[in-house]
XYZ file of C-alpha atoms in Angstrom:
625
model
C 87.714 123.568 61.875
C 88.223 127.295 61.449
C 88.514 128.794 58.009
C 91.976 128.424 56.546
C 94.215 131.431 57.006
C 96.516 132.993 54.454
C 99.584 130.911 53.798
C 101.790 133.869 54.738
C 100.657 135.841 57.749
C 100.525 139.559 57.023
C 99.883 141.782 60.005
C 100.140 145.561 60.154
C 99.028 146.375 63.645
C 100.756 149.443 65.051
C 103.615 151.873 64.813
C 105.290 152.992 68.004
C 107.900 155.661 68.455
C 110.500 153.965 70.642
C 114.207 153.637 70.982
C 115.750 150.312 70.086
C 115.862 148.188 73.236
C 118.824 145.989 74.122
C 118.710 142.630 72.360
C 119.862 139.320 73.744
C 121.690 138.580 70.517
C 121.741 139.309 66.822
C 119.656 137.080 64.615
C 121.719 135.121 62.112
C 120.283 135.253 58.619
C 120.294 132.973 55.627
C 121.816 135.773 53.583
C 125.324 134.752 54.481
C 127.878 134.255 57.237
C 129.420 131.156 58.785
C 126.613 130.768 61.343
C 123.816 131.318 58.880
C 121.239 128.646 58.130
C 119.744 128.735 54.659
C 116.019 129.346 54.408
C 115.735 126.199 52.307
C 117.095 123.957 55.091
C 115.054 120.874 55.953
C 112.762 121.675 58.852
C 110.923 119.246 61.147
C 107.276 119.118 60.135
C 104.871 120.475 62.697
C 102.288 117.831 63.774
C 98.787 118.269 62.404
C 97.384 119.323 65.775
C 99.972 122.106 66.079
C 98.810 124.295 63.207
C 97.315 127.763 62.972
C 93.829 126.423 62.343
C 93.633 124.771 65.767
C 93.561 127.940 67.888
C 92.951 131.672 67.517
C 95.943 133.935 67.177
C 97.205 134.977 70.604
C 97.658 138.508 69.261
C 100.225 141.097 70.270
C 100.839 142.421 73.791
C 98.761 145.439 74.791
C 101.632 147.872 74.373
C 101.918 146.880 70.717
C 98.161 147.316 70.287
C 97.967 150.801 71.806
C 97.306 153.988 69.882
C 100.025 154.801 67.368
C 101.186 157.667 65.151
C 99.760 157.898 61.689
C 101.099 155.236 59.349
C 102.490 156.094 55.992
C 100.960 154.230 53.097
C 101.973 150.568 52.960
C 104.160 150.113 49.909
C 106.954 147.708 50.898
C 107.176 144.246 52.510
C 109.586 142.711 55.008
C 109.510 138.917 54.723
C 111.414 135.962 56.147
C 111.118 132.985 58.456
C 112.062 132.389 62.065
C 113.256 129.130 63.536
C 115.533 127.502 66.065
C 117.527 124.299 66.514
C 116.685 121.914 69.343
C 119.038 119.875 71.543
C 119.076 117.057 68.982
C 120.156 119.380 66.187
C 116.728 119.398 64.526
C 115.518 122.657 62.996
C 112.003 123.873 63.863
C 109.956 126.800 62.671
C 108.839 129.221 65.373
C 105.103 129.956 65.402
C 103.296 132.963 66.943
C 106.599 134.705 67.624
C 106.483 138.500 67.557
C 108.267 140.099 64.609
C 108.969 143.817 64.828
C 109.928 145.846 61.772
C 111.813 148.800 63.213
C 113.685 151.938 62.170
C 117.018 152.638 63.845
C 116.730 156.412 63.590
C 113.111 157.167 64.429
C 112.179 154.142 66.505
C 109.130 153.526 64.324
C 107.815 150.002 64.791
C 105.318 147.711 63.104
C 104.707 144.291 64.649
C 103.096 141.010 63.660
C 103.318 137.299 64.451
C 104.805 134.415 62.520
C 102.513 131.764 61.072
C 102.684 128.001 61.649
C 105.594 127.728 59.200
C 107.523 130.471 60.996
C 106.939 132.942 58.161
C 106.279 136.649 58.418
C 105.188 139.231 55.845
C 104.852 142.738 57.238
C 103.917 145.712 55.079
C 105.314 149.182 55.811
C 105.934 152.549 54.238
C 109.511 152.665 52.923
C 109.843 156.400 53.564
C 109.198 155.850 57.265
C 111.824 153.060 57.649
C 115.039 154.288 56.082
C 117.260 152.380 58.553
C 115.306 149.149 58.541
C 115.900 146.121 60.752
C 113.870 143.299 62.262
C 113.627 142.262 65.914
C 112.298 138.848 66.876
C 110.772 138.942 70.345
C 109.759 135.912 72.448
C 106.451 137.438 73.442
C 102.871 137.755 72.332
C 99.695 138.576 74.234
C 99.308 135.052 75.641
C 102.837 134.126 76.748
C 106.442 135.219 76.831
C 109.887 133.940 77.730
C 111.983 136.243 79.859
C 115.212 136.421 81.811
C 114.264 138.275 84.945
C 112.242 141.169 83.551
C 113.836 141.231 80.079
C 112.045 139.406 77.289
C 114.388 137.442 75.030
C 114.790 139.119 71.646
C 117.060 139.033 68.612
C 117.736 141.705 65.987
C 119.079 141.686 62.445
C 121.558 144.029 60.829
C 120.203 147.277 59.341
C 118.949 147.405 55.739
C 119.335 151.059 54.664
C 116.868 152.857 52.398
C 114.560 150.072 51.218
C 113.122 150.766 47.776
C 109.439 151.587 47.848
C 107.380 148.783 46.353
C 110.084 146.183 46.918
C 110.185 143.104 49.109
C 112.987 143.063 51.655
C 113.796 139.404 52.302
C 115.501 138.745 55.627
C 115.796 135.044 54.822
C 115.726 132.248 57.335
C 116.446 133.819 60.712
C 117.736 131.866 63.697
C 119.091 132.996 67.081
C 122.571 134.367 66.701
C 123.618 133.545 70.257
C 123.881 129.751 69.949
C 122.628 127.507 72.724
C 121.171 130.351 74.768
C 119.032 131.655 71.937
C 117.947 128.258 70.757
C 116.874 127.239 74.253
C 114.906 130.449 74.755
C 113.205 129.964 71.387
C 112.512 126.308 72.228
C 110.879 127.265 75.541
C 108.730 129.771 73.673
C 107.699 127.136 71.145
C 106.637 124.827 73.994
C 104.329 127.620 75.147
C 102.966 127.685 71.604
C 102.262 123.942 71.746
C 100.263 124.518 74.933
C 98.344 127.376 73.342
C 97.370 125.212 70.378
C 96.256 122.340 72.618
C 94.091 124.240 75.125
C 90.504 125.003 74.034
C 89.907 128.738 73.623
C 86.461 130.293 73.713
C 87.558 133.817 74.593
C 91.173 134.093 73.456
C 92.471 133.493 76.999
C 94.013 130.525 78.745
C 91.103 130.668 81.214
C 87.742 130.492 79.414
C 86.142 132.456 82.293
C 88.432 135.485 82.007
C 87.403 138.856 80.636
C 90.978 140.101 81.032
C 93.542 137.527 79.955
C 96.537 136.574 82.058
C 99.790 136.325 80.141
C 101.776 133.157 80.851
C 105.268 134.169 81.901
C 108.124 131.717 81.546
C 111.249 132.883 83.340
C 114.227 131.001 81.936
C 117.520 131.705 83.660
C 120.264 130.693 81.248
C 122.836 130.517 84.020
C 122.718 129.155 87.553
C 121.880 125.877 89.266
C 120.011 123.067 87.538
C 116.952 121.142 88.759
C 115.270 124.222 90.179
C 112.165 124.104 87.981
C 108.966 125.149 89.714
C 105.909 127.331 89.410
C 106.033 130.489 91.512
C 102.495 130.942 92.868
C 103.255 134.380 94.281
C 104.674 135.852 91.103
C 102.532 133.713 88.748
C 105.574 132.722 86.760
C 107.088 129.468 85.536
C 110.708 129.195 86.653
C 113.047 127.107 84.495
C 116.660 126.193 85.122
C 119.304 126.437 82.360
C 118.983 123.003 80.772
C 115.215 122.539 81.024
C 114.203 123.931 77.580
C 115.998 120.903 76.106
C 113.263 118.758 77.762
C 110.027 120.304 76.448
C 107.803 117.902 78.366
C 109.313 119.184 81.606
C 108.596 122.740 80.452
C 105.012 121.733 79.632
C 104.640 120.191 83.102
C 105.359 123.574 84.700
C 103.015 125.284 82.248
C 100.388 122.812 83.468
C 100.838 124.162 87.003
C 100.528 127.738 85.737
C 97.365 126.862 83.830
C 95.784 125.287 86.922
C 96.600 128.388 88.965
C 95.122 130.623 86.261
C 91.803 128.772 85.904
C 91.589 128.378 89.704
C 91.912 132.172 89.993
C 95.015 131.805 92.196
C 93.313 129.359 94.591
C 96.082 126.848 93.920
C 95.816 123.764 96.176
C 98.160 123.631 99.138
C 101.355 121.745 98.436
C 101.736 120.756 102.092
C 102.459 117.043 102.229
C 104.025 116.958 98.786
C 107.511 115.466 99.111
C 110.430 117.125 97.359
C 111.299 115.454 95.123
C 108.009 113.686 94.475
C 108.605 110.341 92.728
C 105.471 109.693 90.625
C 105.293 106.022 91.626
C 105.207 106.664 95.388
C 102.073 107.318 97.409
C 101.816 110.804 98.935
C 98.462 112.548 99.435
C 95.365 112.890 97.289
C 96.086 116.620 96.913
C 99.717 116.186 95.923
C 98.854 113.382 93.507
C 96.231 115.603 91.880
C 98.471 118.676 91.533
C 101.462 116.844 90.097
C 99.378 114.262 88.262
C 97.475 116.982 86.425
C 100.669 118.775 85.361
C 102.286 115.657 83.918
C 99.027 114.571 82.291
C 98.780 118.028 80.700
C 102.226 117.536 79.204
C 101.192 114.150 77.785
C 97.947 115.550 76.378
C 99.648 118.477 74.681
C 102.201 116.137 73.101
C 99.671 113.421 72.149
C 101.704 110.655 73.752
C 101.601 108.622 76.982
C 105.418 108.573 77.093
C 106.894 111.329 79.242
C 110.474 112.375 78.548
C 112.489 113.589 81.523
C 115.395 115.996 81.217
C 117.861 113.319 82.316
C 117.082 111.387 79.132
C 114.878 108.734 80.728
C 111.200 108.261 79.948
C 108.097 106.660 81.448
C 105.141 105.208 79.568
C 102.122 106.035 81.727
C 99.883 103.837 79.565
C 101.366 100.611 80.931
C 100.944 100.520 84.748
C 97.782 98.846 86.018
C 96.817 96.492 88.847
C 99.774 94.480 90.103
C 102.379 96.715 88.469
C 105.512 96.308 90.577
C 106.904 99.460 92.140
C 103.864 101.706 91.700
C 101.600 102.362 94.694
C 97.865 102.048 94.144
C 95.056 104.559 94.336
C 94.483 108.285 93.951
C 97.201 109.109 96.482
C 99.770 108.203 93.825
C 100.713 110.696 91.128
C 101.388 108.030 88.509
C 97.909 106.577 88.970
C 96.256 109.986 88.513
C 98.328 110.607 85.390
C 97.336 107.270 83.896
C 93.666 107.714 84.784
C 93.414 111.120 83.125
C 95.332 109.877 80.083
C 93.066 106.844 79.721
C 90.038 109.133 79.787
C 91.178 110.997 76.686
C 93.134 108.436 74.667
C 91.872 106.050 72.043
C 91.821 102.612 73.676
C 94.765 100.637 72.368
C 93.644 97.153 73.474
C 96.281 94.762 74.763
C 96.825 95.539 78.422
C 93.901 97.996 78.474
C 91.571 95.525 80.177
C 89.254 97.998 81.913
C 89.844 101.200 79.946
C 87.243 101.327 77.176
C 86.655 105.089 77.095
C 87.896 107.940 74.898
C 86.679 111.517 74.914
C 89.527 113.913 74.045
C 91.124 116.647 76.149
C 88.336 119.240 75.960
C 85.958 117.620 78.449
C 88.679 117.180 81.074
C 89.848 120.768 80.657
C 86.308 122.154 80.819
C 85.739 120.701 84.285
C 89.180 121.830 85.465
C 88.484 125.361 84.247
C 85.076 125.749 85.890
C 85.701 124.320 89.367
C 88.376 124.536 92.033
C 89.095 120.911 92.876
C 91.933 119.847 95.154
C 91.728 116.106 94.503
C 90.839 113.740 91.699
C 87.781 112.609 93.679
C 86.524 116.191 93.908
C 87.211 116.675 90.209
C 85.166 113.555 89.471
C 82.198 114.952 91.379
C 82.492 118.242 89.490
C 82.734 116.342 86.224
C 79.378 114.727 86.904
C 77.885 118.108 87.827
C 79.019 119.413 84.447
C 77.161 116.634 82.678
C 80.217 114.704 81.498
C 80.360 110.923 81.574
C 80.862 109.473 85.048
C 79.293 106.132 84.160
C 81.032 102.776 84.270
C 82.384 103.542 80.806
C 84.655 106.297 82.126
C 85.081 104.776 85.606
C 86.875 101.921 83.863
C 89.639 104.334 82.829
C 90.228 105.100 86.487
C 89.974 101.460 87.517
C 92.574 100.601 84.885
C 94.880 102.707 87.058
C 93.839 101.182 90.422
C 91.466 104.043 91.278
C 88.064 102.616 92.158
C 85.258 105.169 92.518
C 82.513 102.540 92.381
C 83.320 100.912 89.051
C 80.938 98.125 87.999
C 82.139 96.496 84.796
C 79.141 95.889 82.507
C 78.300 92.309 81.570
C 76.559 91.945 78.230
C 74.309 89.017 77.563
C 76.113 85.872 76.367
C 79.459 87.668 75.986
C 82.127 86.107 78.170
C 84.957 88.299 79.462
C 88.447 86.948 80.124
C 90.008 88.876 83.018
C 93.304 88.746 84.933
C 94.350 88.964 88.553
C 97.853 89.595 89.852
C 100.541 88.567 92.297
C 99.906 91.628 94.418
C 96.666 91.599 96.403
C 93.879 92.230 93.941
C 90.649 93.764 95.219
C 87.335 92.100 94.524
C 86.200 92.919 91.014
C 82.667 94.221 90.638
C 80.232 93.968 87.765
C 76.761 94.917 86.617
C 74.236 92.895 84.653
C 70.687 93.671 83.603
C 67.934 91.123 83.149
C 65.491 92.011 80.403
C 63.252 88.961 79.869
C 60.889 87.005 82.106
C 62.913 83.821 82.287
C 65.777 82.319 84.214
C 69.174 84.057 83.928
C 72.591 83.049 85.176
C 75.932 84.679 85.939
C 78.887 82.279 85.984
C 82.638 82.348 86.608
C 85.133 79.833 85.227
C 88.651 79.977 86.779
C 91.900 79.063 85.114
C 94.026 76.300 86.601
C 95.061 76.366 89.460
C 93.155 79.461 90.617
C 89.894 79.609 92.515
C 87.367 82.439 92.476
C 84.151 82.907 94.413
C 81.041 84.684 93.171
C 78.589 86.863 95.105
C 75.500 88.634 93.805
C 74.025 91.880 95.150
C 70.815 93.738 94.463
C 72.202 97.296 94.651
C 75.124 99.174 93.138
C 76.618 99.856 96.571
C 76.578 96.064 97.114
C 74.954 96.229 100.521
C 71.948 93.999 99.736
C 73.273 90.453 99.423
C 71.277 88.009 97.299
C 73.356 84.849 96.996
C 76.740 83.347 96.281
C 78.647 80.353 94.940
C 82.015 79.366 96.406
C 82.973 75.881 95.268
C 86.571 74.765 95.591
C 89.181 74.224 92.858
C 88.381 74.785 89.185
C 84.616 74.310 89.316
C 82.388 76.825 87.544
C 80.613 78.958 90.140
C 77.249 80.425 89.202
C 74.193 82.145 90.611
C 70.825 81.840 88.839
C 68.012 84.431 88.844
C 64.361 83.568 88.242
C 62.896 86.582 86.462
C 59.642 84.704 85.950
C 58.956 85.565 89.586
C 61.426 88.343 90.368
C 61.117 91.682 88.477
C 63.693 92.273 85.750
C 66.349 94.833 86.585
C 69.965 95.451 87.518
C 72.204 93.129 89.554
C 75.763 93.499 90.796
C 78.053 90.450 90.847
C 81.363 90.447 92.731
C 84.295 88.131 92.006
C 86.626 87.338 94.887
C 90.068 85.828 94.339
C 90.202 82.956 96.813
C 93.389 81.486 95.393
C 95.573 83.025 92.711
C 96.907 84.836 90.870
C 95.511 83.815 87.540
C 92.677 84.471 85.160
C 88.979 83.801 84.990
C 86.125 84.126 82.518
C 82.831 85.662 83.610
C 79.579 85.678 81.670
C 75.934 86.536 82.217
C 73.263 84.846 80.120
C 69.509 85.306 79.835
C 67.234 82.431 78.877
C 65.544 83.339 75.628
C 64.551 79.765 74.777
C 62.304 77.135 76.362
C 62.760 73.350 76.342
C 59.327 71.772 75.920
C 58.354 68.148 76.769
C 59.695 65.623 74.267
C 61.828 68.177 72.439
C 65.522 68.859 71.921
C 67.597 71.863 70.933
C 71.132 72.184 69.573
C 73.263 75.232 70.271
C 76.842 76.421 69.822
C 79.108 78.105 72.372
C 82.570 79.517 71.769
C 85.531 79.208 74.134
C 84.787 82.549 75.826
C 81.386 81.401 77.055
C 80.856 79.775 80.428
C 77.193 78.812 80.695
C 73.803 78.715 79.044
C 70.294 78.747 80.464
C 66.769 78.101 79.261
C 63.379 77.595 80.861
C 61.422 74.353 80.933
C 57.855 73.963 82.326
C 57.548 71.090 84.822
C 54.571 69.578 86.638
C 54.697 68.469 90.248
C 54.889 64.673 90.580
C 55.659 64.047 86.885
C 59.165 62.529 86.380
C 61.406 64.104 83.747
C 64.798 63.274 82.189
C 67.044 65.971 80.764
C 70.208 65.093 78.838
C 73.071 67.258 77.588
C 75.193 65.717 74.827
C 78.472 67.380 73.755
C 79.321 66.993 70.085
C 83.036 67.426 70.779
C 85.053 64.566 72.339
C 86.980 66.979 74.574
C 84.085 69.061 75.922
C 83.348 68.746 79.638
C 80.000 70.121 80.773
C 77.731 70.232 83.794
C 73.933 70.092 83.878
C 71.816 71.717 86.608
C 68.083 72.109 87.103
C 67.103 75.153 89.158
C 63.777 75.497 90.961
C 62.282 77.807 93.569
C 59.212 78.417 95.744
C 56.749 80.999 94.330
C 55.645 81.726 97.885
C 59.163 82.507 99.113
C 60.925 85.430 97.319
C 64.146 84.483 99.072
C 64.379 81.445 96.783
C 64.165 83.405 93.536
C 67.992 83.617 93.577
C 69.676 80.208 93.505
C 73.334 79.192 93.702
C 74.885 76.160 92.076
C 74.653 74.021 95.214
C 70.905 74.733 95.430
C 70.106 72.886 92.204
C 67.178 70.472 92.531
C 69.065 68.057 90.255
C 72.556 68.042 88.706
C 75.097 65.944 86.855
C 78.761 66.603 85.975
C 80.407 65.378 82.781
C 83.309 62.947 82.726
C 86.839 64.364 82.857
C 87.540 62.466 79.634
C 85.130 64.835 77.883
C 82.563 64.303 75.180
C 80.270 62.197 77.366
C 76.529 62.906 77.761
C 75.313 64.047 81.159
C 71.774 63.334 82.273
C 69.450 63.897 85.213
C 66.153 62.208 86.045
C 64.007 63.571 88.867
C 60.436 64.256 89.969
C 59.661 67.934 90.627
C 57.792 68.787 93.808
C 56.268 72.007 92.474
C 54.676 73.050 89.198
C 56.332 75.975 87.435
C 59.070 77.199 85.093
C 62.390 75.619 86.056
C 65.770 76.781 84.791
C 68.146 74.409 83.012
C 71.716 75.667 83.464
C 74.600 74.123 81.558
C 78.208 74.976 82.442
C 81.325 74.456 80.336
C 84.597 73.696 82.056
C 87.041 73.939 79.178
C 86.216 74.584 75.512
C 83.172 75.556 73.539
C 81.478 73.593 70.834
C 78.095 72.211 69.771
C 75.707 70.735 72.319
C 72.309 69.067 72.205
C 69.867 69.421 75.077
C 66.985 66.899 75.206
C 63.941 66.550 77.448
C 62.224 63.169 77.651
């Protein structure tokens, strides 16, 4: 956080000899008049992230910073506030707006900027400003709002012969030209919101620039509607008459201008982008990236996933995920790119956010945008990794939440079941990662909900090209694959769940065997409803019969018992599916009944005892006799 600034911004920057330029309209003042708005009027509070401490001052345009005639001693102050009224009738203070203290006779001029409360306090020599007035100008060094080539500005009436040492209070100033002025001021304030939200390391929009580009917003207050666009040739945002009343639409176009600036005018080709371009329809990866970025930028600057259109409708880009009716899948769809970028930066809200578990803030996303020229989300993702930002499964889940799969492998943590959905629309296979860490048997298991059916495959590599084993029983049986890490090195594995019949839900869990069941012993353990299986080693001797019994303590628990064995001389047997069990028994559908197996092992070694749970958790006792 930067050091706090003075409560009232006082800037004495330059004096220019200039004639008074034509103003768009007089500024109404709180001093009186039927259109005046008192300085004490209730004003909408600026959000915490839109304050002066969050960004450097944009400064004044170069022409106001140029060499100036000698100033007379500062002995008098011009003070006041500047604000505007939005389309809903809410009053707002205008921040970083240029305030010019001028003299009608000599053209002398001193300029400064308003603070976050819209206040100004400019010191001048009274003898040099005998015909004093103030001009509010919608321009600073970083952005401006213009009509053609004329910057919107408003001037007050003249205050003659200010008394040296006094404070000339211009009160609460607002545009004196009604809707036109308020819309121009609102468009300017949207530029201010963008300035406060974009990270600045050099005082420019583009952190690479040595000479800053001023953002130009050309608002035509008359003419046809729905003509908003970014002019790549002129480097100017073009707004139609009613657009300032929809600040998120204004911010969308600023997002295009920002991309063009940081890309050094290498803006991606818009060929293939339909006009109009409905966000929910598939187009091209380039079009989805261009438009997706701009809308995402608007969401990020406003700290909300809900985008407000100028026609009064809105869309919550947090909601769509797999199976969302009416929204095409993948990175060819603008809405999916918007949601993916938003999920990268937001704080996970739970609920429908099944795969999105990541939150990093806007700065990391903007840094990659600003230092590479990427024409697609996929290219951006590669650049993001080059920059050292997170491209692991943690952040890939934010993309997968929005149907964009760049190799996402959802992590499975030991003994932590995950309850996951599928949908009416075709759902792709869902991929996972687990890591074995102990020299014992491990198991990954899937329990479907009724009446769905899911199959389980296990792969040795992240690309899932090296197949190890699978389990594909019918109906609601628990599918599992067991891994013998007594013989196979510990490491990473990649399960895949395939929806054979659905839609519905399933629970998946991976478990490592940290315990061992010795001869003549028993162990009691507890499992909650989210858990699917357990596993533990037991040492067996070839030719020696053994009985293993699993006893549920709950009358409604239904469990299965499986003994897994392999051949130390055949590495292909170190991965075993459910149907490969050397012995098994399934509990009664009535629940609560013990299940038991008696068999004679053919090999000496560490066998795995896998127990599966078909409905609810509870307490269980496992006995070897």
